[in-house]
Coordinates of C-alpha atoms in Angstrom, one line a residue:
Chain W
M588 CA 7.2 -14.7 -15.8
S589 CA 3.7 -13.5 -15.2
A590 CA 1.7 -16.1 -17.2
I591 CA 0.2 -18.5 -14.7
T592 CA -1.4 -21.7 -15.8
R593 CA -4.5 -23.4 -14.3
D594 CA -2.3 -26.3 -13.2
E595 CA 0.0 -23.9 -11.4
V596 CA -3.0 -22.3 -9.7
E597 CA -4.2 -25.7 -8.6
R598 CA -0.7 -26.6 -7.3
I599 CA -0.7 -23.3 -5.2
A600 CA -4.2 -24.0 -4.0
G601 CA -2.9 -27.4 -2.7
L602 CA -0.2 -25.6 -0.8
A603 CA -2.7 -23.2 0.7
R604 CA -5.1 -26.0 1.6
L605 CA -7.8 -24.8 -0.7
E606 CA -9.9 -26.7 -3.2
L607 CA -11.1 -24.8 -6.2
S608 CA -13.9 -25.8 -8.5
E609 CA -13.1 -25.9 -12.2
G610 CA -14.7 -22.5 -12.8
E611 CA -13.0 -21.0 -9.7
A612 CA -9.5 -22.2 -10.9
E613 CA -10.1 -20.8 -14.3
R614 CA -11.2 -17.4 -12.9
M615 CA -8.3 -17.3 -10.4
A616 CA -5.8 -18.1 -13.1
G617 CA -7.1 -15.1 -15.1
D618 CA -7.1 -12.8 -12.1
L619 CA -3.7 -13.8 -10.9
A620 CA -2.2 -13.4 -14.3
T621 CA -3.6 -9.8 -14.5
I622 CA -2.3 -9.0 -11.0
L623 CA 1.1 -10.6 -11.6
D624 CA 1.4 -8.7 -14.9
Y625 CA 0.8 -5.5 -13.0
V626 CA 3.4 -6.2 -10.3
E627 CA 5.9 -7.0 -12.9
A628 CA 6.7 -3.3 -13.0
L629 CA 8.8 -3.7 -9.9
Q630 CA 11.4 -5.7 -11.9
A631 CA 12.3 -2.4 -13.6
L632 CA 13.9 -1.1 -10.4
D633 CA 17.5 -1.9 -9.5
T634 CA 17.4 -3.1 -5.9
S635 CA 20.7 -5.0 -5.8
D636 CA 22.0 -3.0 -2.9
V637 CA 18.8 -2.4 -1.1
E638 CA 18.0 -4.0 2.3
P639 CA 14.5 -5.4 2.5
T640 CA 12.1 -3.9 5.0
A641 CA 10.2 -6.4 7.1
N642 CA 9.1 -4.0 9.9
P643 CA 8.7 -0.3 8.9
V644 CA 9.4 0.9 12.5
P645 CA 12.3 -1.4 13.5
L646 CA 12.6 -2.3 17.2
E647 CA 14.8 -4.6 19.1
T648 CA 13.0 -7.8 20.0
P649 CA 11.5 -7.1 23.4
L650 CA 12.1 -9.6 26.1
R651 CA 10.3 -10.3 29.3
D652 CA 11.3 -12.0 32.5
D653 CA 11.1 -15.8 32.3
R654 CA 8.3 -16.1 34.9
V655 CA 5.1 -18.0 34.8
R656 CA 2.1 -15.6 34.4
P657 CA -1.6 -16.1 33.8
G658 CA -2.6 -16.9 30.3
L659 CA -5.7 -18.0 28.5
A660 CA -7.2 -20.9 30.4
A661 CA -7.5 -24.1 28.4
E662 CA -11.3 -24.3 28.8
V663 CA -11.5 -20.8 27.4
A664 CA -9.1 -21.5 24.6
V665 CA -11.2 -24.5 23.3
A666 CA -14.6 -22.8 23.9
G667 CA -14.5 -21.3 20.3
A668 CA -13.5 -24.6 18.6
P669 CA -16.0 -26.3 16.3
H670 CA -15.3 -29.6 18.1
A671 CA -13.8 -29.9 21.6
E672 CA -13.8 -32.4 24.4
G673 CA -12.8 -31.2 27.9
T674 CA -9.7 -29.1 27.2
A675 CA -8.8 -30.8 23.9
F676 CA -9.5 -29.9 20.3
V677 CA -11.0 -32.8 18.5
V678 CA -9.7 -33.5 15.0
P679 CA -10.0 -36.4 12.6
K680 CA -7.7 -39.3 13.3
V681 CA -4.1 -38.5 12.3
I682 CA -2.2 -41.7 13.2
E683 CA -2.8 -44.8 11.2
G684 CA -3.8 -47.9 13.3
E685 CA -6.7 -49.7 14.8
E686 CA -10.1 -48.0 14.4
G687 CA -11.0 -45.9 17.4
Chain H
M1218 CA -36.4 7.7 13.2
S1219 CA -34.2 8.6 16.2
D1220 CA -32.1 11.7 15.8
P1221 CA -28.4 11.5 14.9
L1222 CA -26.0 11.6 17.9
G1223 CA -23.8 14.6 18.2
G1224 CA -20.0 14.5 18.5
V1225 CA -18.1 13.5 21.6
A1226 CA -17.6 17.1 22.8
E1227 CA -21.3 17.9 22.5
L1228 CA -22.4 14.7 24.2
R1229 CA -20.0 15.1 27.0
G1230 CA -21.4 18.6 27.7
A1231 CA -24.9 17.1 27.7
L1232 CA -23.9 14.3 30.0
D1233 CA -22.1 16.7 32.4
D1234 CA -25.2 18.9 32.5
R1235 CA -27.5 15.9 33.1
R1236 CA -29.4 16.7 30.0
V1237 CA -28.9 13.2 28.8
S1238 CA -27.7 9.9 30.4
A1239 CA -25.3 7.3 29.0
V1240 CA -28.3 4.9 29.1
E1241 CA -30.3 7.2 26.9
L1242 CA -27.3 7.6 24.5
V1243 CA -26.9 3.8 24.2
R1244 CA -30.6 3.4 23.5
A1245 CA -30.5 6.1 20.9
A1246 CA -27.5 4.7 19.2
C1247 CA -29.0 1.2 19.0
A1248 CA -32.4 2.5 17.8
R1249 CA -30.7 4.5 15.1
A1250 CA -28.5 1.6 14.1
R1251 CA -31.6 -0.5 13.6
A1252 CA -33.6 2.2 11.8
L1253 CA -31.0 3.0 9.2
D1254 CA -31.0 0.7 6.2
L1255 CA -27.3 0.9 5.5
N1256 CA -26.1 -2.5 6.8
A1257 CA -23.4 -0.8 8.9
F1258 CA -23.7 -3.0 11.9
T1259 CA -23.3 -6.8 12.1
H1260 CA -24.1 -7.1 15.8
L1261 CA -25.6 -4.9 18.5
R1262 CA -25.0 -5.7 22.2
E1263 CA -27.7 -3.4 23.6
E1264 CA -28.4 -5.2 26.8
A1265 CA -24.8 -5.4 27.9
A1266 CA -24.1 -1.9 26.8
L1267 CA -27.1 -0.6 28.8
A1268 CA -25.8 -2.3 31.9
E1269 CA -22.4 -0.7 31.4
A1270 CA -24.1 2.7 30.7
E1271 CA -25.9 2.5 34.1
D1272 CA -22.5 2.0 35.7
S1273 CA -21.2 4.9 33.8
D1274 CA -24.0 7.1 34.8
A1275 CA -23.5 6.1 38.4
R1276 CA -19.8 6.9 38.2
R1277 CA -20.6 10.3 36.7
A1278 CA -23.1 11.0 39.5
R1279 CA -20.4 10.3 42.0
G1280 CA -18.0 12.6 40.3
E1281 CA -15.9 9.8 39.1
A1282 CA -16.0 10.1 35.3
R1283 CA -13.0 8.3 34.0
S1284 CA -12.2 10.4 31.0
P1285 CA -13.8 12.7 28.3
L1286 CA -15.1 9.4 26.8
E1287 CA -17.1 8.4 29.9
G1288 CA -20.5 7.3 28.8
I1289 CA -19.9 7.8 25.1
P1290 CA -21.2 5.1 22.8
V1291 CA -18.7 3.7 20.3
A1292 CA -18.6 0.9 17.7
L1293 CA -15.9 -1.6 16.8
K1294 CA -15.0 -3.0 13.4
D1295 CA -15.8 -6.7 13.5
N1296 CA -12.1 -7.7 13.5
V1297 CA -11.3 -5.9 16.8
C1298 CA -12.0 -8.4 19.6
Q1299 CA -14.2 -7.8 22.6
A1300 CA -14.5 -10.6 25.2
G1301 CA -17.6 -12.6 24.9
E1302 CA -18.7 -10.9 21.6
P1303 CA -18.5 -12.2 18.1
A1304 CA -15.6 -11.3 15.9
Q1305 CA -16.6 -12.7 12.6
C1306 CA -14.6 -10.5 10.3
A1307 CA -17.5 -10.7 7.9
S1308 CA -16.4 -14.3 7.1
R1309 CA -18.3 -17.5 7.0
I1310 CA -15.3 -19.3 8.5
L1311 CA -15.7 -17.4 11.9
E1312 CA -19.4 -17.9 12.1
G1313 CA -20.5 -18.3 15.7
W1314 CA -17.0 -17.7 17.1
K1315 CA -16.8 -15.4 20.2
S1316 CA -13.6 -13.7 21.3
P1317 CA -12.1 -14.9 24.6
Y1318 CA -10.5 -11.6 25.5
D1319 CA -10.5 -7.8 24.8
A1320 CA -8.2 -6.3 22.3
T1321 CA -5.9 -3.8 24.2
A1322 CA -7.5 -0.9 22.3
V1323 CA -10.9 -2.1 23.4
A1324 CA -9.8 -2.6 27.0
R1325 CA -8.4 0.9 27.0
L1326 CA -11.5 2.4 25.5
R1327 CA -13.6 0.7 28.1
A1328 CA -11.3 1.7 30.9
A1329 CA -11.8 5.3 29.7
G1330 CA -15.5 4.8 30.2
A1331 CA -16.6 4.5 26.5
I1332 CA -19.4 2.0 25.9
V1333 CA -19.2 -0.4 23.0
V1334 CA -22.7 -0.7 21.4
G1335 CA -21.9 -3.0 18.5
R1336 CA -19.8 -4.3 15.7
T1337 CA -19.5 -3.0 12.2
N1338 CA -19.5 -4.5 8.7
M1339 CA -16.3 -4.8 6.8
D1340 CA -14.7 -6.6 3.9
E1341 CA -13.9 -10.2 4.8
F1342 CA -10.7 -10.2 6.9
A1343 CA -10.3 -6.5 5.9
M1344 CA -9.6 -7.5 2.3
G1345 CA -11.3 -5.0 0.1
S1346 CA -11.9 -1.4 -0.6
S1347 CA -15.7 -1.3 -0.7
T1348 CA -17.2 -3.4 2.1
E1349 CA -18.8 -5.5 -0.6
N1350 CA -16.7 -8.6 0.3
S1351 CA -18.9 -9.3 3.4
V1352 CA -20.9 -12.4 4.3
H1353 CA -23.5 -10.0 5.6
G1354 CA -23.8 -8.2 2.2
P1355 CA -22.5 -4.7 1.4
A1356 CA -22.7 -1.7 3.7
R1357 CA -24.2 1.4 1.9
N1358 CA -22.9 4.9 1.7
P1359 CA -25.2 7.3 3.6
W1360 CA -24.6 10.0 1.0
D1361 CA -25.9 7.7 -1.8
P1362 CA -27.0 4.2 -0.8
E1363 CA -26.2 3.0 -4.3
C1364 CA -22.6 3.8 -3.7
A1365 CA -20.0 1.9 -1.7
P1366 CA -18.9 3.4 1.6
G1367 CA -15.3 2.4 0.8
G1368 CA -13.5 -0.3 2.8
S1369 CA -12.5 -2.3 4.4
S1370 CA -13.7 -0.5 7.5
G1371 CA -16.9 0.7 5.7
G1372 CA -19.3 -0.1 8.5
S1373 CA -17.4 2.0 11.0
A1374 CA -17.2 4.9 8.6
V1375 CA -21.0 4.7 7.9
A1376 CA -21.9 4.4 11.6
V1377 CA -20.1 7.6 12.3
A1378 CA -21.2 9.5 9.1
A1379 CA -24.8 8.6 9.8
G1380 CA -24.7 9.8 13.4
V1381 CA -25.2 6.4 15.0
V1382 CA -22.1 6.8 17.2
P1383 CA -19.7 9.7 17.5
A1384 CA -16.7 7.5 17.2
A1385 CA -15.7 4.0 16.1
L1386 CA -12.6 1.9 15.7
G1387 CA -11.4 0.6 12.3
S1388 CA -8.2 -1.1 11.1
D1389 CA -6.0 0.2 8.3
T1390 CA -3.7 -2.0 6.3
G1391 CA -3.5 -0.3 3.0
G1392 CA -6.1 2.5 3.5
S1393 CA -9.0 0.6 5.2
I1394 CA -9.6 3.5 7.6
R1395 CA -8.7 6.5 5.4
Q1396 CA -10.5 5.6 2.1
P1397 CA -13.9 4.9 3.8
A1398 CA -13.5 8.0 5.9
S1399 CA -12.9 9.9 2.6
F1400 CA -15.9 8.2 0.9
C1401 CA -18.2 8.9 3.9
G1402 CA -17.1 12.4 4.8
V1403 CA -15.7 11.7 8.2
V1404 CA -12.2 11.9 9.9
G1405 CA -10.2 8.6 9.9
M1406 CA -6.7 8.1 11.1
K1407 CA -4.1 5.4 10.8
P1408 CA -1.5 5.9 13.5
T1409 CA 2.2 5.2 13.2
Y1410 CA 2.9 1.5 13.0
G1411 CA 3.3 0.3 16.6
R1412 CA 1.5 3.3 18.1
V1413 CA -1.7 1.3 18.9
S1414 CA -1.4 -2.3 20.0
R1415 CA -2.5 -4.9 17.6
Y1416 CA -3.2 -7.4 20.4
G1417 CA -6.7 -8.6 19.8
L1418 CA -6.9 -7.3 16.2
V1419 CA -7.5 -10.2 13.9
A1420 CA -4.3 -10.3 11.8
F1421 CA -4.4 -9.6 8.0
A1422 CA -0.9 -8.3 7.2
S1423 CA 1.0 -8.0 10.4
S1424 CA 3.7 -5.5 9.3
L1425 CA 1.0 -3.1 8.0
D1426 CA -2.1 -3.5 10.2
Q1427 CA -3.0 -0.7 12.6
I1428 CA -6.1 0.1 14.6
G1429 CA -7.3 3.7 14.4
P1430 CA -10.3 6.0 15.1
F1431 CA -13.2 7.3 13.0
A1432 CA -15.0 10.5 14.2
R1433 CA -16.7 13.5 12.7
T1434 CA -14.2 15.9 14.1
V1435 CA -10.4 15.8 14.5
E1436 CA -11.0 16.8 18.1
D1437 CA -13.0 13.6 18.7
A1438 CA -10.6 11.4 16.8
T1439 CA -7.8 12.8 19.0
L1440 CA -9.7 11.8 22.2
V1441 CA -10.1 8.3 21.0
L1442 CA -6.5 8.0 19.8
E1443 CA -5.2 9.3 23.1
A1444 CA -7.3 6.6 24.9
I1445 CA -6.1 3.7 22.8
A1446 CA -2.4 4.5 22.0
G1447 CA 0.7 3.6 24.0
H1448 CA 3.0 0.7 24.7
D1449 CA 1.6 -2.8 25.2
P1450 CA 3.8 -5.7 26.1
C1451 CA 1.3 -8.1 24.5
D1452 CA 2.3 -6.8 21.0
A1453 CA 6.0 -7.2 20.2
T1454 CA 5.8 -4.5 17.6
S1455 CA 4.3 -2.0 20.0
I1456 CA 6.5 1.1 20.3
P1457 CA 7.8 1.4 23.9
E1458 CA 6.7 5.0 24.2
P1459 CA 3.9 6.3 26.5
A1460 CA 0.6 7.4 24.9
P1461 CA 1.3 10.9 23.6
A1462 CA -0.7 13.8 25.0
L1463 CA -2.3 15.1 21.8
A1464 CA -5.0 17.5 22.9
G1465 CA -2.5 20.3 23.2
A1466 CA -1.6 19.9 19.6
L1467 CA -5.0 21.2 18.6
S1468 CA -4.1 24.8 18.8
G1469 CA -5.4 25.9 15.4
D1470 CA -2.0 27.4 14.8
V1471 CA -0.2 26.2 11.6
S1472 CA 1.8 29.3 10.9
G1473 CA 5.2 28.4 9.6
L1474 CA 4.4 24.8 9.2
V1475 CA 5.5 23.4 5.9
I1476 CA 3.1 21.3 3.8
G1477 CA 4.7 19.1 1.2
L1478 CA 2.8 18.5 -2.0
P1479 CA 4.1 15.4 -3.8
R1480 CA 4.0 15.9 -7.5
E1481 CA 3.3 12.2 -8.2
Y1482 CA 0.0 12.5 -6.3
F1483 CA -1.2 15.5 -8.2
A1484 CA -0.5 14.2 -11.7
S1485 CA -3.5 15.1 -13.8
D1486 CA -4.0 11.5 -15.0
G1487 CA -3.9 10.0 -11.5
A1488 CA -7.1 11.3 -10.0
D1489 CA -10.5 12.8 -10.8
P1490 CA -9.7 16.5 -11.6
E1491 CA -12.5 17.7 -9.3
V1492 CA -11.1 15.7 -6.4
L1493 CA -7.7 17.3 -7.1
A1494 CA -9.3 20.8 -7.2
A1495 CA -11.0 20.2 -3.8
V1496 CA -7.7 19.1 -2.3
R1497 CA -5.9 22.1 -3.8
T1498 CA -8.5 24.5 -2.4
A1499 CA -8.1 22.9 1.0
V1500 CA -4.4 23.4 0.9
A1501 CA -4.9 27.0 -0.1
E1502 CA -7.1 27.5 2.9
L1503 CA -4.2 26.2 5.1
E1504 CA -1.9 28.6 3.4
Q1505 CA -4.3 31.4 4.3
A1506 CA -4.0 30.2 7.9
G1507 CA -0.2 30.7 7.7
A1508 CA 1.1 27.3 6.5
K1509 CA 3.7 27.2 3.8
T1510 CA 3.7 24.8 0.9
R1511 CA 6.4 23.3 -1.3
E1512 CA 6.5 20.7 -3.9
V1513 CA 8.2 17.5 -2.9
S1514 CA 8.8 14.2 -4.7
L1515 CA 8.0 10.6 -3.7
P1516 CA 9.5 9.0 -6.8
H1517 CA 8.6 5.4 -6.1
T1518 CA 4.9 6.1 -5.7
P1519 CA 4.1 4.4 -9.0
Y1520 CA 5.4 1.1 -7.5
A1521 CA 3.5 1.4 -4.2
V1522 CA 0.3 -0.6 -5.1
A1523 CA 2.3 -3.5 -6.6
T1524 CA 4.6 -3.5 -3.5
Y1525 CA 1.6 -3.4 -1.2
Y1526 CA -0.3 -6.3 -2.8
L1527 CA 2.8 -8.5 -2.7
V1528 CA 3.7 -7.8 0.9
A1529 CA 0.1 -7.8 2.2
T1530 CA -0.9 -11.0 0.4
A1531 CA 2.2 -12.8 1.4
E1532 CA 1.6 -12.0 5.1
A1533 CA -2.1 -12.7 4.7
S1534 CA -1.5 -16.2 3.3
S1535 CA 0.6 -17.0 6.4
N1536 CA -1.8 -15.3 8.9
L1537 CA -4.9 -17.0 7.5
A1538 CA -3.3 -20.5 7.7
R1539 CA -4.7 -20.6 11.2
Y1540 CA -8.3 -21.0 10.0
D1541 CA -8.2 -24.7 9.6
G1542 CA -11.4 -25.9 11.3
V1543 CA -9.6 -26.9 14.5
R1544 CA -9.5 -23.9 16.8
Y1545 CA -12.0 -21.3 15.6
G1546 CA -15.5 -20.9 14.2
R1547 CA -16.8 -23.3 11.6
R1548 CA -15.6 -26.7 10.4
A1549 CA -17.0 -28.3 7.2
E1550 CA -19.4 -31.2 7.8
R1551 CA -18.7 -34.9 7.2
V1552 CA -15.0 -34.5 6.6
G1553 CA -12.7 -37.4 5.9
D1554 CA -9.1 -37.1 7.0
L1555 CA -7.2 -34.1 8.4
L1556 CA -6.2 -32.8 5.0
D1557 CA -9.8 -33.1 3.7
M1558 CA -11.0 -31.2 6.8
Y1559 CA -8.5 -28.3 6.2
R1560 CA -9.4 -28.1 2.5
R1561 CA -13.1 -28.3 2.8
T1562 CA -13.3 -26.0 5.8
R1563 CA -11.2 -23.3 4.1
S1564 CA -12.8 -23.7 0.7
E1565 CA -16.3 -23.3 2.1
G1566 CA -15.4 -20.7 4.7
F1567 CA -13.5 -18.1 2.7
G1568 CA -15.0 -15.8 0.1
A1569 CA -13.5 -15.2 -3.4
E1570 CA -11.3 -12.2 -2.6
V1571 CA -9.8 -13.9 0.5
K1572 CA -9.0 -17.0 -1.6
R1573 CA -7.5 -14.8 -4.4
R1574 CA -5.2 -13.1 -1.9
I1575 CA -4.2 -16.4 -0.2
L1576 CA -3.4 -17.8 -3.6
L1577 CA -1.4 -14.8 -4.6
G1578 CA 0.4 -14.7 -1.3
T1579 CA 1.2 -18.4 -1.4
Y1580 CA 2.5 -18.0 -4.9
V1581 CA 4.8 -15.1 -4.2
L1582 CA 6.3 -16.9 -1.2
S1583 CA 6.7 -20.3 -3.0
A1584 CA 10.0 -21.7 -4.0
G1585 CA 11.3 -20.1 -7.1
Y1586 CA 9.2 -16.9 -6.8
Y1587 CA 10.2 -15.7 -3.4
D1588 CA 13.2 -13.5 -4.5
A1589 CA 11.5 -12.2 -7.6
Y1590 CA 8.3 -11.1 -5.9
Y1591 CA 8.3 -11.1 -2.1
R1592 CA 11.9 -10.1 -1.5
K1593 CA 11.8 -7.6 -4.3
A1594 CA 8.7 -6.0 -2.8
Q1595 CA 10.4 -5.7 0.6
Q1596 CA 13.3 -4.0 -1.1
V1597 CA 11.0 -1.6 -2.9
R1598 CA 9.4 -1.0 0.5
T1599 CA 12.7 0.3 1.7
L1600 CA 12.9 2.7 -1.3
L1601 CA 9.4 4.0 -0.5
R1602 CA 10.5 4.6 3.1
R1603 CA 13.5 6.5 1.9
D1604 CA 11.3 8.6 -0.3
F1605 CA 9.4 9.8 2.7
E1606 CA 12.6 10.4 4.8
E1607 CA 13.9 12.7 2.1
A1608 CA 10.6 14.4 1.6
F1609 CA 10.2 15.0 5.4
A1610 CA 13.6 16.7 5.4
A1611 CA 11.9 19.5 3.4
C1612 CA 8.4 19.6 5.0
D1613 CA 6.5 18.8 8.2
V1614 CA 3.4 17.1 6.7
I1615 CA 2.5 15.9 3.2
A1616 CA -1.0 16.6 1.8
T1617 CA -2.6 14.6 -1.0
P1618 CA -6.0 13.4 -2.0
T1619 CA -7.0 10.4 0.2
A1620 CA -8.5 8.5 -2.8
P1621 CA -8.3 9.3 -6.5
E1622 CA -12.1 9.5 -6.7
T1623 CA -15.3 9.8 -4.7
A1624 CA -17.4 6.8 -3.7
F1625 CA -17.9 4.4 -6.6
R1626 CA -21.2 2.5 -7.2
L1627 CA -21.8 -0.8 -5.5
G1628 CA -21.0 -3.7 -7.9
E1629 CA -19.0 -1.5 -10.3
R1630 CA -15.7 -3.1 -9.5
A1631 CA -16.7 -6.4 -8.0
A1632 CA -15.5 -8.3 -11.1
D1633 CA -12.3 -6.4 -11.6
P1634 CA -9.9 -7.0 -8.6
L1635 CA -7.0 -5.0 -10.0
R1636 CA -9.2 -2.0 -10.6
M1637 CA -10.4 -2.3 -7.0
Y1638 CA -6.8 -2.5 -5.8
L1639 CA -6.0 0.7 -7.7
S1640 CA -8.5 2.6 -5.6
D1641 CA -5.8 2.3 -2.8
V1642 CA -3.2 4.1 -4.9
F1643 CA -2.8 7.1 -2.5
T1644 CA -3.2 5.2 0.8
V1645 CA -0.9 2.2 0.5
S1646 CA 2.4 4.1 0.9
A1647 CA 1.9 5.3 4.5
P1648 CA 1.5 1.8 5.9
L1649 CA 4.4 0.5 3.8
A1650 CA 6.5 3.3 5.3
G1651 CA 5.0 2.8 8.8
I1652 CA 4.1 6.5 9.0
P1653 CA 0.9 8.1 10.4
A1654 CA -1.8 9.4 8.0
L1655 CA -5.3 10.7 8.3
S1656 CA -8.2 11.7 6.0
V1657 CA -10.3 14.8 6.7
P1658 CA -13.3 15.9 4.7
C1659 CA -12.5 18.7 2.3
G1660 CA -15.4 19.1 -0.1
F1661 CA -17.9 17.4 -2.3
V1662 CA -18.1 16.4 -5.9
D1663 CA -21.6 15.7 -7.2
G1664 CA -22.9 15.3 -3.7
L1665 CA -20.2 12.8 -2.6
P1666 CA -17.5 13.7 0.0
V1667 CA -13.9 14.2 -0.9
G1668 CA -11.0 13.5 1.6
L1669 CA -7.8 15.4 2.1
Q1670 CA -5.0 13.0 3.2
L1671 CA -2.3 14.2 5.5
M1672 CA 0.8 12.0 6.1
G1673 CA 3.5 12.8 8.8
R1674 CA 6.7 11.6 10.2
A1675 CA 6.7 8.4 12.3
L1676 CA 5.3 9.2 15.8
D1677 CA 4.3 12.7 14.8
E1678 CA 0.6 12.2 14.9
A1679 CA 0.5 15.6 16.7
S1680 CA 1.3 17.6 13.5
L1681 CA -1.3 15.8 11.4
L1682 CA -4.0 16.4 14.0
R1683 CA -2.9 20.1 14.4
V1684 CA -3.2 20.7 10.6
A1685 CA -6.4 18.7 10.2
D1686 CA -8.0 20.5 13.2
A1687 CA -6.9 23.9 11.9
Y1688 CA -8.6 23.0 8.6
Q1689 CA -11.8 22.0 10.4
R1690 CA -11.8 25.3 12.2
R1691 CA -11.9 27.0 8.8
S1692 CA -14.3 24.7 7.0
D1693 CA -17.7 23.3 7.7
W1694 CA -17.7 20.1 5.5
H1695 CA -17.8 18.0 8.7
E1696 CA -21.0 19.7 9.8
R1697 CA -23.0 18.5 6.7
R1698 CA -25.2 15.5 7.2
P1699 CA -25.8 12.9 4.6
P1700 CA -29.4 12.7 3.2
E1701 CA -29.9 9.1 4.3
A1702 CA -29.2 10.1 7.9
A1703 CA -31.0 13.4 8.2

């Protein structure tokens, strides 16, 4: 199961919104194959009746009162954005239609 | 060059006796940070820190010192947010970004009177074991500048080891506090998962990440942990318990306490024999002090690194999806549509190790592989937790080497990711099980420090600190100063 092709690496990169150069994709395929080969060892363990652990110190989901309370102001939230106008994040046009 | 700063206890005495002011301490820390050629700091905030130090001195003069940390200069790893300061996480993608708020741990440190002087170098987004994966270049080990300080919190470990600050915060996901503490000859602690709020810690792997202290003594690390620990409603995984009073645990008394020695960690092929010898000698010293030892077994240890790299990368691939060129930091220039913006921003902004982990994490979460990799790893995580539950039925703390080796040379592992991952072999289990663990200096091999790791039951930081403090009372490794920082 552990062999991973360059095509597969490129498919995964697409899912992760990454672009890899040819050289990068080649190198990553090699690295990932080595790592996946190593983690293959887990398959030797019988875990059929074992519950998965998502949180090592399980807690009940905490709830708070449904009341308005101060949060991060919009101006502050957009202050660190690479491109903002007023209190909005500016992104390339998403909806097709007339040129803006 | 300016002199190294002493520990918290020493500085506190000097501040109380008016032999030094907080302003002078901040100046000294910044001067020393600049003078040392170790690339430990990525940012100094001297002007703001000096203003805060003046306030601190004024409080002390009025008899209103807030805590034992009043006026003490500290440093933050560059993934722990402070309002108005950069938090670049050693990544190109967060270039120029400034944090809009204080992490809870930072707010608590500042409320205790501590003064943040600057931010420390790290592996990008805390992914690495050497502080080489940094957009700022590698930090250097003060014991040998050709060696790595460990990572990912390498800059904080160096800052403390080199006497720039008496204490610093780091974050530990798979060993990122303990392994650099071991490599640099300082104390470093990862608290129980949920003990310290993660609010304002830039997320890497959310079910593993914890903030924790570095210091030269256990006593100092305890003061910092007491200041930052405790429930925080801003972190849903924060344990709803008050901050524990820990100073009382430092009694020096370990008589009757049982130290478990897991045979899997002492296997002769698993670690440098001289590292193992130093750890055994330290354990013998604790036996002299009245502790008992017994062999225990953590049978799933050989699966821990594989489990860790599956869980951590899966969570990382999800957490790092937020860096898309919209909300933070840097966006690629002249982008076309939205998808093009995402791809180019992320491809230009992330370094190779971060990309590798995002790819691995995306792969193990993707359709057809989820059960075989991610769910499997979560199940083995349960087995690792059970190992510890069984072991702690027979002992109070577990002692092991922190790392299988002393500091390796810079560049030595850069081309071999799996080999780099294996340097975490002794540190990944504690975060997978959620239990607290620390590293305390226990010797040297060829001039490089060795760390003794102690792991404890969930929420039982007190026993770890008691044992580590008892050891420091009987050893002087922590009093040695690295040659690069003399």
